[in-house]
XYZ file of C-alpha atoms in Angstrom:
384
model
C -11.367 3.197 20.287
C -11.535 6.900 21.121
C -14.677 9.016 21.155
C -13.686 10.349 17.764
C -12.883 7.066 16.030
C -10.209 4.427 15.747
C -6.766 5.965 16.214
C -4.339 6.212 13.354
C -1.519 3.690 13.468
C 0.091 4.241 10.083
C 1.692 7.611 9.343
C 2.717 8.172 5.717
C 5.139 11.081 5.570
C 5.943 12.703 2.231
C 9.589 13.497 2.796
C 9.909 14.395 -0.877
C 7.083 15.348 -3.191
C 8.738 14.784 -6.554
C 9.884 11.664 -8.377
C 12.890 10.930 -10.555
C 10.667 8.701 -12.711
C 7.715 9.562 -14.941
C 5.793 6.288 -15.037
C 3.194 6.622 -17.763
C 0.357 5.231 -15.603
C 1.099 7.148 -12.366
C -2.190 8.241 -10.798
C -0.395 10.714 -8.539
C 1.449 12.811 -11.114
C -0.579 11.957 -14.227
C -4.003 11.786 -12.555
C -6.720 14.358 -11.855
C -5.190 15.847 -8.685
C -2.480 18.423 -9.341
C -2.059 19.772 -5.817
C 1.483 18.377 -5.672
C 2.560 21.204 -8.002
C 1.841 23.860 -5.367
C 3.773 22.169 -2.572
C 7.483 22.289 -1.782
C 9.535 19.585 -3.456
C 11.088 18.465 -0.166
C 9.551 18.624 3.292
C 11.355 21.377 5.282
C 12.969 20.373 8.591
C 10.253 22.240 10.513
C 7.545 20.081 8.920
C 9.363 16.856 9.728
C 10.077 17.982 13.290
C 6.447 18.931 13.913
C 5.268 15.682 12.337
C 7.415 13.695 14.786
C 5.779 15.634 17.630
C 2.282 14.901 16.312
C 2.943 11.188 15.895
C 4.250 10.995 19.466
C 1.258 12.993 20.711
C -1.178 10.617 18.998
C 0.648 7.546 20.300
C 0.538 8.979 23.817
C -3.124 9.984 23.650
C -4.214 6.532 22.517
C -1.608 4.449 24.394
C -0.474 2.853 21.142
C 1.944 -0.056 21.469
C 3.036 0.128 17.816
C 3.028 2.729 15.068
C 4.050 2.417 11.443
C 6.120 5.211 9.936
C 6.103 5.086 6.121
C 8.664 7.357 4.467
C 7.128 8.165 1.124
C 7.084 10.419 -1.923
C 7.451 10.909 -4.833
C 10.757 9.205 -4.474
C 11.746 9.603 -0.803
C 15.439 8.926 -1.412
C 15.604 12.254 -3.263
C 15.574 13.727 0.265
C 18.666 11.689 1.181
C 19.027 8.684 3.454
C 20.263 10.898 6.312
C 16.979 12.852 6.296
C 14.993 9.634 6.506
C 17.178 8.409 9.355
C 16.817 11.674 11.312
C 13.036 11.613 11.072
C 12.909 7.974 12.144
C 15.189 8.668 15.112
C 13.085 11.694 16.105
C 9.851 9.701 16.107
C 11.393 6.871 18.105
C 12.836 9.305 20.636
C 9.510 11.063 21.187
C 6.918 8.289 21.317
C 6.134 6.948 24.790
C 8.233 4.186 26.256
C 6.884 0.831 25.131
C 5.656 2.113 21.757
C 7.521 0.424 18.907
C 8.075 2.359 15.669
C 8.206 0.256 12.510
C 9.813 2.428 9.849
C 9.720 1.661 6.130
C 10.780 3.608 3.057
C 8.937 2.883 -0.188
C 11.262 3.434 -3.141
C 11.535 2.727 -6.866
C 15.031 1.306 -6.056
C 16.850 3.356 -8.702
C 18.685 5.445 -6.080
C 19.602 2.605 -3.740
C 23.334 2.504 -3.077
C 25.444 0.719 -0.522
C 25.887 3.990 1.353
C 22.142 4.670 1.466
C 21.341 1.133 2.543
C 24.020 1.202 5.231
C 22.450 4.330 6.732
C 18.918 2.932 6.538
C 19.992 -0.390 8.021
C 21.849 1.292 10.878
C 18.715 3.269 11.779
C 16.331 0.340 11.504
C 14.476 1.476 8.378
C 13.025 -1.308 6.243
C 13.062 -0.876 2.468
C 10.074 -1.619 0.249
C 10.534 -1.614 -3.517
C 7.954 -0.707 -6.175
C 8.307 -2.669 -9.430
C 5.959 -3.990 -12.109
C 7.759 -7.324 -12.324
C 11.227 -8.808 -12.375
C 11.997 -8.322 -16.054
C 12.824 -5.311 -18.229
C 9.702 -5.843 -20.329
C 7.481 -5.809 -17.237
C 8.781 -2.362 -16.339
C 8.598 -0.769 -19.786
C 6.260 1.961 -18.532
C 8.552 2.885 -15.647
C 10.740 5.469 -17.375
C 12.575 8.611 -16.298
C 11.657 12.129 -17.382
C 13.695 11.739 -20.563
C 11.841 8.530 -21.444
C 14.773 6.270 -20.602
C 14.096 2.882 -18.965
C 14.488 2.730 -15.205
C 14.903 -1.056 -15.081
C 18.729 -1.285 -15.145
C 19.073 1.005 -12.105
C 16.045 -0.499 -10.341
C 17.311 -4.038 -10.844
C 20.750 -3.060 -9.555
C 19.207 -1.472 -6.427
C 16.869 -4.404 -5.757
C 19.709 -6.919 -6.163
C 21.930 -4.924 -3.819
C 19.177 -4.884 -1.227
C 18.555 -8.635 -1.501
C 22.229 -9.610 -1.597
C 23.802 -7.271 0.948
C 20.998 -6.041 3.216
C 18.400 -8.824 3.432
C 17.541 -7.863 7.029
C 16.316 -4.491 5.709
C 14.266 -5.915 2.825
C 10.546 -5.307 3.400
C 9.325 -6.645 0.063
C 8.057 -5.657 -3.374
C 4.891 -3.790 -4.295
C 3.507 -4.644 -7.746
C 0.433 -3.329 -9.560
C -1.520 -6.041 -11.365
C -1.322 -5.802 -15.148
C -3.556 -8.372 -16.873
C -1.589 -7.875 -20.090
C 1.356 -9.638 -18.429
C 1.517 -13.375 -17.848
C 0.585 -13.772 -14.170
C 2.752 -16.765 -13.266
C 5.763 -15.515 -15.187
C 5.441 -12.097 -13.516
C 5.191 -13.656 -10.056
C 8.114 -16.016 -10.635
C 10.248 -13.154 -11.945
C 9.599 -11.304 -8.686
C 10.699 -14.366 -6.727
C 14.094 -14.087 -8.414
C 14.565 -10.814 -6.512
C 14.027 -12.773 -3.262
C 11.423 -10.528 -1.597
C 10.239 -11.602 1.860
C 6.797 -10.290 0.908
C 4.883 -9.223 -2.187
C 2.002 -6.755 -2.259
C -0.261 -7.153 -5.293
C -2.382 -4.054 -5.886
C -5.171 -3.459 -8.362
C -4.629 -0.310 -10.459
C -6.429 2.704 -9.062
C -9.545 3.221 -11.121
C -13.212 3.930 -10.471
C -16.591 4.023 -12.212
C -15.909 7.427 -13.761
C -12.314 6.667 -14.709
C -12.257 2.892 -15.104
C -9.058 0.842 -15.188
C -7.898 -0.720 -18.457
C -10.486 -3.416 -18.932
C -10.098 -6.638 -20.828
C -12.963 -9.053 -21.418
C -14.518 -10.804 -18.433
C -12.768 -10.699 -15.062
C -9.186 -10.319 -16.231
C -7.890 -8.938 -12.933
C -9.644 -11.657 -10.939
C -8.347 -14.376 -13.257
C -4.816 -12.938 -12.958
C -4.968 -13.057 -9.164
C -6.371 -16.594 -9.211
C -3.518 -17.816 -11.409
C -0.896 -16.337 -9.087
C -2.733 -17.659 -6.031
C -2.696 -21.199 -7.431
C 1.041 -20.943 -8.107
C 1.669 -19.580 -4.589
C -0.670 -22.066 -2.882
C 0.746 -25.105 -4.666
C 4.417 -24.301 -4.126
C 4.779 -26.767 -1.266
C 6.586 -24.175 0.834
C 6.190 -20.479 1.495
C 8.498 -18.882 -1.060
C 7.295 -15.428 -0.027
C 4.390 -13.827 1.763
C 1.657 -12.420 -0.476
C -0.339 -10.160 1.783
C -3.505 -10.078 -0.318
C -3.657 -13.882 -0.298
C -2.928 -14.180 3.413
C -5.552 -11.551 4.257
C -8.156 -13.293 2.096
C -7.461 -16.662 3.745
C -7.588 -15.152 7.229
C -10.914 -13.434 6.541
C -12.414 -16.608 5.079
C -11.405 -18.403 8.279
C -13.025 -15.711 10.407
C -9.728 -14.304 11.615
C -8.904 -10.586 11.800
C -6.975 -9.081 8.911
C -6.050 -5.451 8.401
C -5.754 -4.272 4.840
C -6.973 -1.540 2.526
C -8.216 -3.900 -0.185
C -10.258 -6.475 1.738
C -12.247 -6.799 4.959
C -14.086 -4.415 7.241
C -11.281 -3.403 9.610
C -11.356 0.367 10.239
C -8.845 2.223 8.103
C -6.053 3.713 10.218
C -3.632 5.598 7.923
C -3.074 9.265 7.187
C -0.640 11.305 5.100
C 1.501 14.311 5.962
C 2.380 16.258 2.820
C 5.635 18.161 2.254
C 4.022 21.432 3.390
C 2.686 19.846 6.581
C -0.874 19.362 5.316
C -2.691 16.415 6.884
C -4.454 14.429 4.185
C -6.232 11.181 3.597
C -4.337 8.536 1.647
C -3.046 9.251 -1.862
C -5.231 6.641 -3.562
C -8.181 9.036 -3.241
C -6.380 11.430 -5.600
C -7.183 9.012 -8.408
C -10.849 10.042 -8.045
C -10.781 13.836 -8.340
C -8.727 16.851 -7.319
C -9.020 17.567 -3.615
C -10.457 14.150 -2.694
C -7.756 13.625 -0.046
C -7.959 17.175 1.359
C -8.865 17.742 5.012
C -7.971 21.410 5.595
C -5.736 20.405 8.511
C -1.988 20.707 9.060
C 0.549 19.532 11.622
C 1.297 23.039 12.883
C -2.265 23.859 13.956
C -4.030 20.529 14.364
C -3.593 17.286 16.275
C -4.190 14.074 14.372
C -7.303 13.480 16.480
C -8.943 16.288 14.525
C -8.469 14.266 11.342
C -10.412 11.420 12.955
C -13.460 13.720 12.920
C -13.158 14.482 9.212
C -16.204 13.101 7.318
C -14.021 11.232 4.824
C -12.069 9.487 7.571
C -15.251 8.747 9.529
C -16.788 7.141 6.434
C -13.754 4.883 6.023
C -14.062 3.801 9.643
C -17.831 3.233 9.583
C -17.709 -0.365 8.355
C -20.802 -1.692 6.561
C -22.746 1.536 7.259
C -20.692 3.347 4.600
C -21.225 0.682 1.927
C -23.722 0.460 -0.907
C -26.917 -1.482 -0.205
C -25.880 -4.261 -2.589
C -22.580 -4.659 -0.717
C -24.284 -4.906 2.686
C -26.516 -7.716 1.405
C -23.679 -9.610 -0.324
C -22.639 -12.980 1.206
C -18.989 -12.011 0.671
C -19.309 -8.811 2.711
C -17.026 -9.731 5.615
C -14.251 -10.838 3.274
C -14.553 -8.307 0.473
C -15.530 -5.382 2.691
C -16.602 -3.461 -0.403
C -13.107 -3.491 -1.856
C -10.699 -0.562 -1.900
C -12.453 2.699 -0.988
C -11.021 4.662 -3.943
C -12.312 2.065 -6.388
C -15.945 2.763 -5.392
C -16.064 6.362 -6.600
C -18.577 7.549 -9.223
C -18.843 11.233 -10.138
C -22.047 12.685 -8.737
C -22.572 9.708 -6.429
C -19.487 9.773 -4.212
C -18.007 6.581 -2.786
C -21.170 4.769 -1.745
C -21.010 2.318 -4.636
C -19.732 -1.186 -5.156
C -16.128 -1.479 -6.301
C -15.351 -1.102 -9.986
C -13.545 -4.424 -9.421
C -16.595 -6.105 -7.851
C -16.732 -8.990 -10.346
C -12.961 -9.513 -10.132
C -13.026 -9.598 -6.336
C -15.903 -12.078 -6.324
C -14.026 -14.302 -8.778
C -10.875 -14.192 -6.655
C -12.520 -14.666 -3.237
C -14.695 -17.566 -4.383
C -11.670 -19.223 -5.973
C -9.624 -18.937 -2.778
C -12.588 -20.221 -0.753
C -12.830 -23.221 -3.089
C -9.154 -24.047 -2.727
C -9.408 -23.709 1.048
C -12.475 -25.967 1.202
C -10.837 -28.577 -1.044
C -7.837 -28.634 1.268
C -10.047 -29.056 4.332
C -11.991 -32.083 3.025
C -9.079 -34.589 2.950
C -7.841 -33.312 6.308
C -11.288 -33.876 7.840
C -11.570 -37.311 6.262
C -8.155 -38.278 7.573
C -9.096 -37.262 11.116
C -12.420 -39.095 11.025
C -10.860 -42.238 9.569
C -7.780 -42.251 11.745
C -7.138 -43.891 15.053
C -7.758 -41.630 18.067
């Protein structure tokens, strides 16, 4: 750890700031922060070049052995696969020897072609896909700017990735929708053969709450998928939220934005070179992610001193009193930072998903304990 905080290890670069889809629930383009409108659609070469320098500088300063380069948007493939490859090559060429660069592009899959995937594969760029499920009806809200469904193109891209470029397949990111059947949604994703699935709660907060059904609908949804995943008899895919929860319950380290107390270590470079905190904060209010820094004038170490970043790296000290006294503190970690916001009170609140997280964590703990009892009994009753 440096004198200014825990170094950044994940660099999210907005190579393109627009999207070819107009998903009706998008917090970035339909939410309270409209700063994307004032920025260039695509990051100019000078911004990408300077960003590569800054990543290498940060890796050198902190002797990092690994950095994560996330090529993001908007829809990053609007910038072209060659642009993504050049940036990845530039970062790898400039970081110190011995520092590995794990590059991933996060895409809606509609623009994936064999040519694009060949370029990305050749340059060692993994491909993550954002979908709401593996069926047309799951993705009804993912439409283009003319209101046409994106599913046919997205399905074609995801299938091409799974069939022809499995070594480049990073996984699928899905936002939990309690209106959809949890097990059916999960099993439909399995049909696309992802090596990993990221299940995210919709970005909402106390002042702009997520769609809320009765009770703990989001927690119940996660529990149902966990039971299906846990009882499969084999690991059909990784589900990072589940693996992180299990690790934390066992007292093992786990790095994630949704659970645990590990210091947050990601930043964003916008298309104009602005250095910002992560996009999820833009679901709270306009300017929530702003730092006033940019890659041309500031090293990333200066972002470590920003009050918002410092708060996200402060562990329990930045949490509400009720969170610090909660028995689930080390596992829950207060939940996702953006989900704690309340207008006039900032982020020092419990998560808007507090009840859902408690439901989920206690359920996983119960399944883990039930699994441990027969194993313990077998050891105690067995022959040494």
